[in-house]
Short mmCIF file of C-alpha atoms in Angstrom, two decimals:
data_model
loop_
_atom_site.label_atom_id
_atom_site.label_comp_id
_atom_site.label_asym_id
_atom_site.label_seq_id
_atom_site.Cartn_x
_atom_site.Cartn_y
_atom_site.Cartn_z
CA UNK A 357 -0.05 -0.10 -0.20
CA UNK A 358 2.69 2.39 0.72
CA UNK A 359 4.05 2.18 -2.68
CA UNK A 360 0.70 3.03 -4.11
CA UNK A 361 0.84 6.28 -1.87
CA UNK A 362 4.36 7.38 -3.20
CA UNK A 363 3.51 6.70 -6.81
CA UNK A 364 -0.16 8.11 -6.78
CA UNK A 365 0.55 11.22 -4.81
CA UNK A 366 4.12 11.81 -6.08
CA UNK A 367 5.16 15.23 -7.46
CA UNK A 368 8.03 15.76 -9.76
CA UNK A 369 10.07 18.60 -8.92
CA UNK A 370 13.58 18.10 -10.01
CA UNK A 371 16.07 17.37 -8.20
CA UNK A 372 13.92 17.01 -4.84
CA UNK A 373 13.20 13.41 -3.93
CA UNK A 374 10.34 13.37 -1.33
CA UNK A 375 7.45 15.79 -2.67
CA UNK A 376 4.00 14.76 -2.65
CA UNK A 377 0.26 16.33 -2.42
CA UNK A 378 -1.79 15.04 0.31
CA UNK A 379 -4.80 15.01 -1.72
CA UNK A 380 -6.76 12.09 -1.30
CA UNK A 381 -5.85 12.75 2.58
CA UNK A 382 -7.17 16.35 2.44
CA UNK A 383 -8.22 18.57 -0.70
CA UNK A 384 -5.94 18.01 -3.68
CA UNK A 385 -3.57 21.23 -4.34
CA UNK A 386 -3.55 22.30 -1.17
CA UNK A 387 -1.24 20.98 1.12
CA UNK A 388 2.33 19.56 -0.23
CA UNK A 389 4.99 18.08 1.75
CA UNK A 390 8.75 17.84 0.33
CA UNK A 391 12.39 17.73 1.29
CA UNK A 392 14.37 20.56 1.09
CA UNK A 393 13.89 23.07 -2.03
CA UNK A 394 17.85 23.64 -2.18
CA UNK A 395 18.67 21.17 -4.58
CA UNK A 396 15.82 22.38 -6.98
CA UNK A 397 17.20 22.53 -10.81
CA UNK A 398 16.03 25.48 -13.00
CA UNK A 399 13.18 23.02 -14.24
CA UNK A 400 12.05 22.21 -10.78
CA UNK A 401 11.99 26.14 -9.95
CA UNK A 402 9.92 26.85 -12.80
CA UNK A 403 7.55 24.15 -12.20
CA UNK A 404 6.95 25.24 -8.79
CA UNK A 405 6.50 28.96 -9.80
CA UNK A 406 3.88 27.99 -12.44
CA UNK A 407 2.00 25.70 -9.79
CA UNK A 408 0.20 28.24 -7.70
CA UNK A 409 2.08 27.85 -4.66
CA UNK A 410 1.02 30.35 -2.09
CA UNK A 411 3.42 29.69 1.30
CA UNK A 412 6.31 27.69 1.52
CA UNK A 413 7.03 26.73 5.26
CA UNK A 414 10.80 26.14 5.86
CA UNK A 415 10.90 23.83 9.32
CA UNK A 416 15.02 23.94 9.08
CA UNK A 417 16.95 25.57 11.86
CA UNK A 418 19.28 28.38 10.69
CA UNK A 419 22.49 26.27 11.44
CA UNK A 420 21.63 23.85 8.67
CA UNK A 421 21.14 26.64 5.95
CA UNK A 422 23.46 26.40 3.07
CA UNK A 423 25.62 29.07 2.00
CA UNK A 424 23.56 30.13 -0.78
CA UNK A 425 20.03 31.50 -0.14
CA UNK A 426 16.96 29.50 -0.10
CA UNK A 427 15.79 29.75 -3.80
CA UNK A 428 12.72 31.18 -2.48
CA UNK A 429 14.38 33.37 -0.01
CA UNK A 430 13.07 36.78 -1.30
CA UNK A 431 9.58 35.62 -2.55
CA UNK A 432 6.70 36.87 -0.28
CA UNK A 433 5.29 33.19 0.07
CA UNK A 434 8.64 32.36 1.88
CA UNK A 435 8.42 31.71 5.65
CA UNK A 436 11.19 30.71 8.05
CA UNK A 437 9.51 28.55 11.08
CA UNK A 438 12.41 26.43 12.44
CA UNK A 439 10.95 23.20 14.00
CA UNK A 440 13.26 23.05 16.77
CA UNK A 441 13.01 25.27 19.97
CA UNK A 442 16.37 26.24 20.39
CA UNK A 443 15.52 27.52 24.21
CA UNK A 444 14.67 24.04 25.02
CA UNK A 445 16.79 21.79 22.87
CA UNK A 446 19.23 21.33 25.83
CA UNK A 447 16.54 19.34 27.26
CA UNK A 448 17.18 16.70 24.82
CA UNK A 449 18.54 13.37 26.35
CA UNK A 450 20.19 11.39 23.05
CA UNK A 451 20.94 8.38 25.20
CA UNK A 452 17.44 8.16 25.59
CA UNK A 453 16.66 7.97 21.75
CA UNK A 454 16.94 4.22 21.51
CA UNK A 455 14.21 4.44 18.80
CA UNK A 456 13.09 6.68 16.15
CA UNK A 457 9.72 6.85 18.44
CA UNK A 458 11.63 7.98 21.29
CA UNK A 459 13.21 10.69 19.49
CA UNK A 460 9.85 11.86 17.98
CA UNK A 461 8.18 11.52 21.17
CA UNK A 462 11.08 14.20 22.99
CA UNK A 463 10.89 16.29 20.01
CA UNK A 464 7.17 16.76 20.04
CA UNK A 465 7.06 17.93 23.69
CA UNK A 466 9.91 20.30 23.47
CA UNK A 467 9.14 21.80 20.19
CA UNK A 468 5.62 22.32 21.00
CA UNK A 469 5.35 26.06 20.43
CA UNK A 470 7.16 26.04 17.38
CA UNK A 471 4.98 23.18 15.85
CA UNK A 472 2.08 25.23 16.89
CA UNK A 473 3.22 28.20 15.22
CA UNK A 474 3.72 26.15 11.95
CA UNK A 475 0.25 25.26 11.71
CA UNK A 476 -0.85 28.56 12.00
CA UNK A 477 1.40 29.27 9.20
CA UNK A 478 -0.29 26.57 7.17
CA UNK A 479 -3.49 28.07 8.18
CA UNK A 480 -3.02 31.74 7.31
CA UNK A 481 -3.34 30.99 3.37
CA UNK A 482 -6.91 31.38 1.65
CA UNK A 483 -6.09 30.30 -1.54
CA UNK A 484 -3.36 28.34 -3.34
CA UNK A 485 -0.95 25.52 -2.08
CA UNK A 486 1.19 25.58 0.96
CA UNK A 487 4.19 23.63 0.80
CA UNK A 488 6.10 22.16 4.46
CA UNK A 489 9.55 21.22 3.93
CA UNK A 490 12.55 20.43 6.24
CA UNK A 491 15.73 18.65 4.68
CA UNK A 492 14.46 15.21 4.07
CA UNK A 493 10.95 15.73 4.52
CA UNK A 494 10.54 12.48 6.91
CA UNK A 495 10.99 13.37 10.41
CA UNK A 496 10.07 16.91 11.08
CA UNK A 497 8.21 17.28 8.16
CA UNK A 498 6.73 13.81 9.20
CA UNK A 499 5.81 14.91 12.53
CA UNK A 500 4.06 17.72 11.41
CA UNK A 501 1.87 16.61 8.70
CA UNK A 502 0.85 13.36 11.07
CA UNK A 503 -0.09 15.98 13.76
CA UNK A 504 -2.36 18.12 11.06
CA UNK A 505 -4.04 15.08 9.51
CA UNK A 506 -4.71 13.71 13.17
CA UNK A 507 -6.52 17.02 13.74
CA UNK A 508 -8.82 17.01 10.71
CA UNK A 509 -9.72 13.53 11.65
CA UNK A 510 -8.00 11.27 9.22
CA UNK A 511 -7.98 7.51 10.42
CA UNK A 512 -4.80 6.75 11.94
CA UNK A 513 -3.91 3.99 9.29
CA UNK A 514 -3.80 6.33 6.65
CA UNK A 515 -1.62 8.82 8.20
CA UNK A 516 1.00 5.84 9.15
CA UNK A 517 0.77 5.05 5.40
CA UNK A 518 1.44 8.41 4.30
CA UNK A 519 4.34 8.68 6.70
CA UNK A 520 5.78 5.38 5.58
CA UNK A 521 5.91 6.25 2.09
CA UNK A 522 8.74 8.83 2.81
CA UNK A 523 11.47 5.81 3.17
CA UNK A 524 10.68 4.46 -0.44
CA UNK A 525 10.68 8.23 -1.52
CA UNK A 526 14.38 8.85 -0.14
CA UNK A 527 15.81 5.22 -1.85
CA UNK A 528 14.94 6.79 -5.03
CA UNK A 529 18.33 7.25 -6.81
CA UNK A 530 20.30 6.33 -3.21
CA UNK A 531 23.32 4.57 -3.30
CA UNK A 532 23.91 1.97 -0.68
CA UNK A 533 24.98 3.70 2.55
CA UNK A 534 28.77 2.93 3.19
CA UNK A 535 30.09 1.67 6.50
CA UNK A 536 31.95 4.27 8.61
CA UNK A 537 33.38 1.46 10.93
CA UNK A 538 31.79 2.74 14.25
CA UNK A 539 28.69 0.18 14.58
CA UNK A 540 26.57 2.59 16.64
CA UNK A 541 27.00 5.45 14.29
CA UNK A 542 25.76 2.84 11.35
CA UNK A 543 22.88 1.57 13.35
CA UNK A 544 21.75 5.09 14.08
CA UNK A 545 22.09 6.13 10.45
CA UNK A 546 20.06 3.11 9.51
CA UNK A 547 17.55 4.12 12.25
CA UNK A 548 17.29 7.69 10.89
CA UNK A 549 16.43 6.43 7.11
CA UNK A 550 13.41 4.21 8.33
CA UNK A 551 9.89 5.16 8.30
CA UNK A 552 8.08 2.68 9.69
CA UNK A 553 4.31 2.84 10.52
CA UNK A 554 4.26 2.05 13.93
CA UNK A 555 7.07 5.01 14.66
CA UNK A 556 4.64 8.01 13.75
CA UNK A 557 1.46 5.78 15.43
CA UNK A 558 3.61 5.62 18.85
CA UNK A 559 4.16 9.24 18.49
CA UNK A 560 0.47 9.84 18.36
CA UNK A 561 -0.51 7.57 21.00
CA UNK A 562 2.33 9.68 23.30
CA UNK A 563 0.16 12.73 22.26
CA UNK A 564 -2.92 11.14 23.51
CA UNK A 565 -1.66 10.08 26.31
CA UNK A 566 -0.57 13.58 27.49
CA UNK A 567 -3.27 15.90 25.96
CA UNK A 568 -5.91 13.73 24.93
CA UNK A 569 -5.84 14.74 21.18
CA UNK A 570 -3.64 16.48 18.77
CA UNK A 571 -6.29 19.32 18.58
CA UNK A 572 -5.74 19.34 22.41
CA UNK A 573 -1.64 19.61 21.79
CA UNK A 574 -2.05 22.39 19.49
CA UNK A 575 -4.80 24.62 21.74
CA UNK A 576 -2.16 23.86 24.77
CA UNK A 577 0.33 25.70 22.88
CA UNK A 578 -1.34 28.65 21.79
CA UNK A 579 -3.46 27.56 18.78
CA UNK A 580 -7.19 28.91 18.94
CA UNK A 581 -9.99 27.04 18.37
CA UNK A 582 -11.05 29.59 15.32
CA UNK A 583 -7.86 28.75 14.01
CA UNK A 584 -8.54 24.96 13.84
CA UNK A 585 -11.80 25.12 12.14
CA UNK A 586 -10.64 27.63 9.86
CA UNK A 587 -7.51 25.01 9.23
CA UNK A 588 -10.27 21.96 9.00
CA UNK A 589 -12.23 23.79 6.16
CA UNK A 590 -9.19 24.67 4.34
CA UNK A 591 -8.22 21.19 4.46
CA UNK A 592 -11.37 19.10 3.90
CA UNK A 593 -14.04 21.61 2.48
CA UNK A 594 -14.53 20.30 -1.24
#
């Protein structure tokens, strides 16, 4: 089923790898998830500019930005909205991140304020598509999109299926990762390239346990009920 998600909703923006329309889960042409746009070719840039993109939400942190500007840096559609809250990042405990689900649970807790801001950034567009991206388009983008889809009431099986499609997307054109001789390092790299359905499901169950729902999680971080209603209408109303 994951192959179907990747193939049927994939958008080709050369040379990005992990781009797909959430249509089928949401209204088509409203929300697009992507990996970094820094690798876009001139053809890819032209495709985006002709595609009616209203907003680009960049979840990356300032330290990982390349020397050259983001290709849409000076475009009014572009928003820098880092996912990671640097004021709380010192709370992270890498030794406790034995699985990717562990990493996600801690990240969702520490970065709630930034994640809520990103939701508001998506909400604040009346027409046109919103593109959300980080670096690989799997982890930060994956957590945000999963919470978004949960808020609009999508079945969790469908949320997990969409998340898992990123693993296949990242393999497109990839060579086999070389070993660096450090088993722990190699194991972590392999873990970070996986996108298993149970990983995102465990992260959402963590939100349920602490907050009751994704909606309550966002509202506890400052998102208003009106913003959530507006968001649901935009993503679901045909």
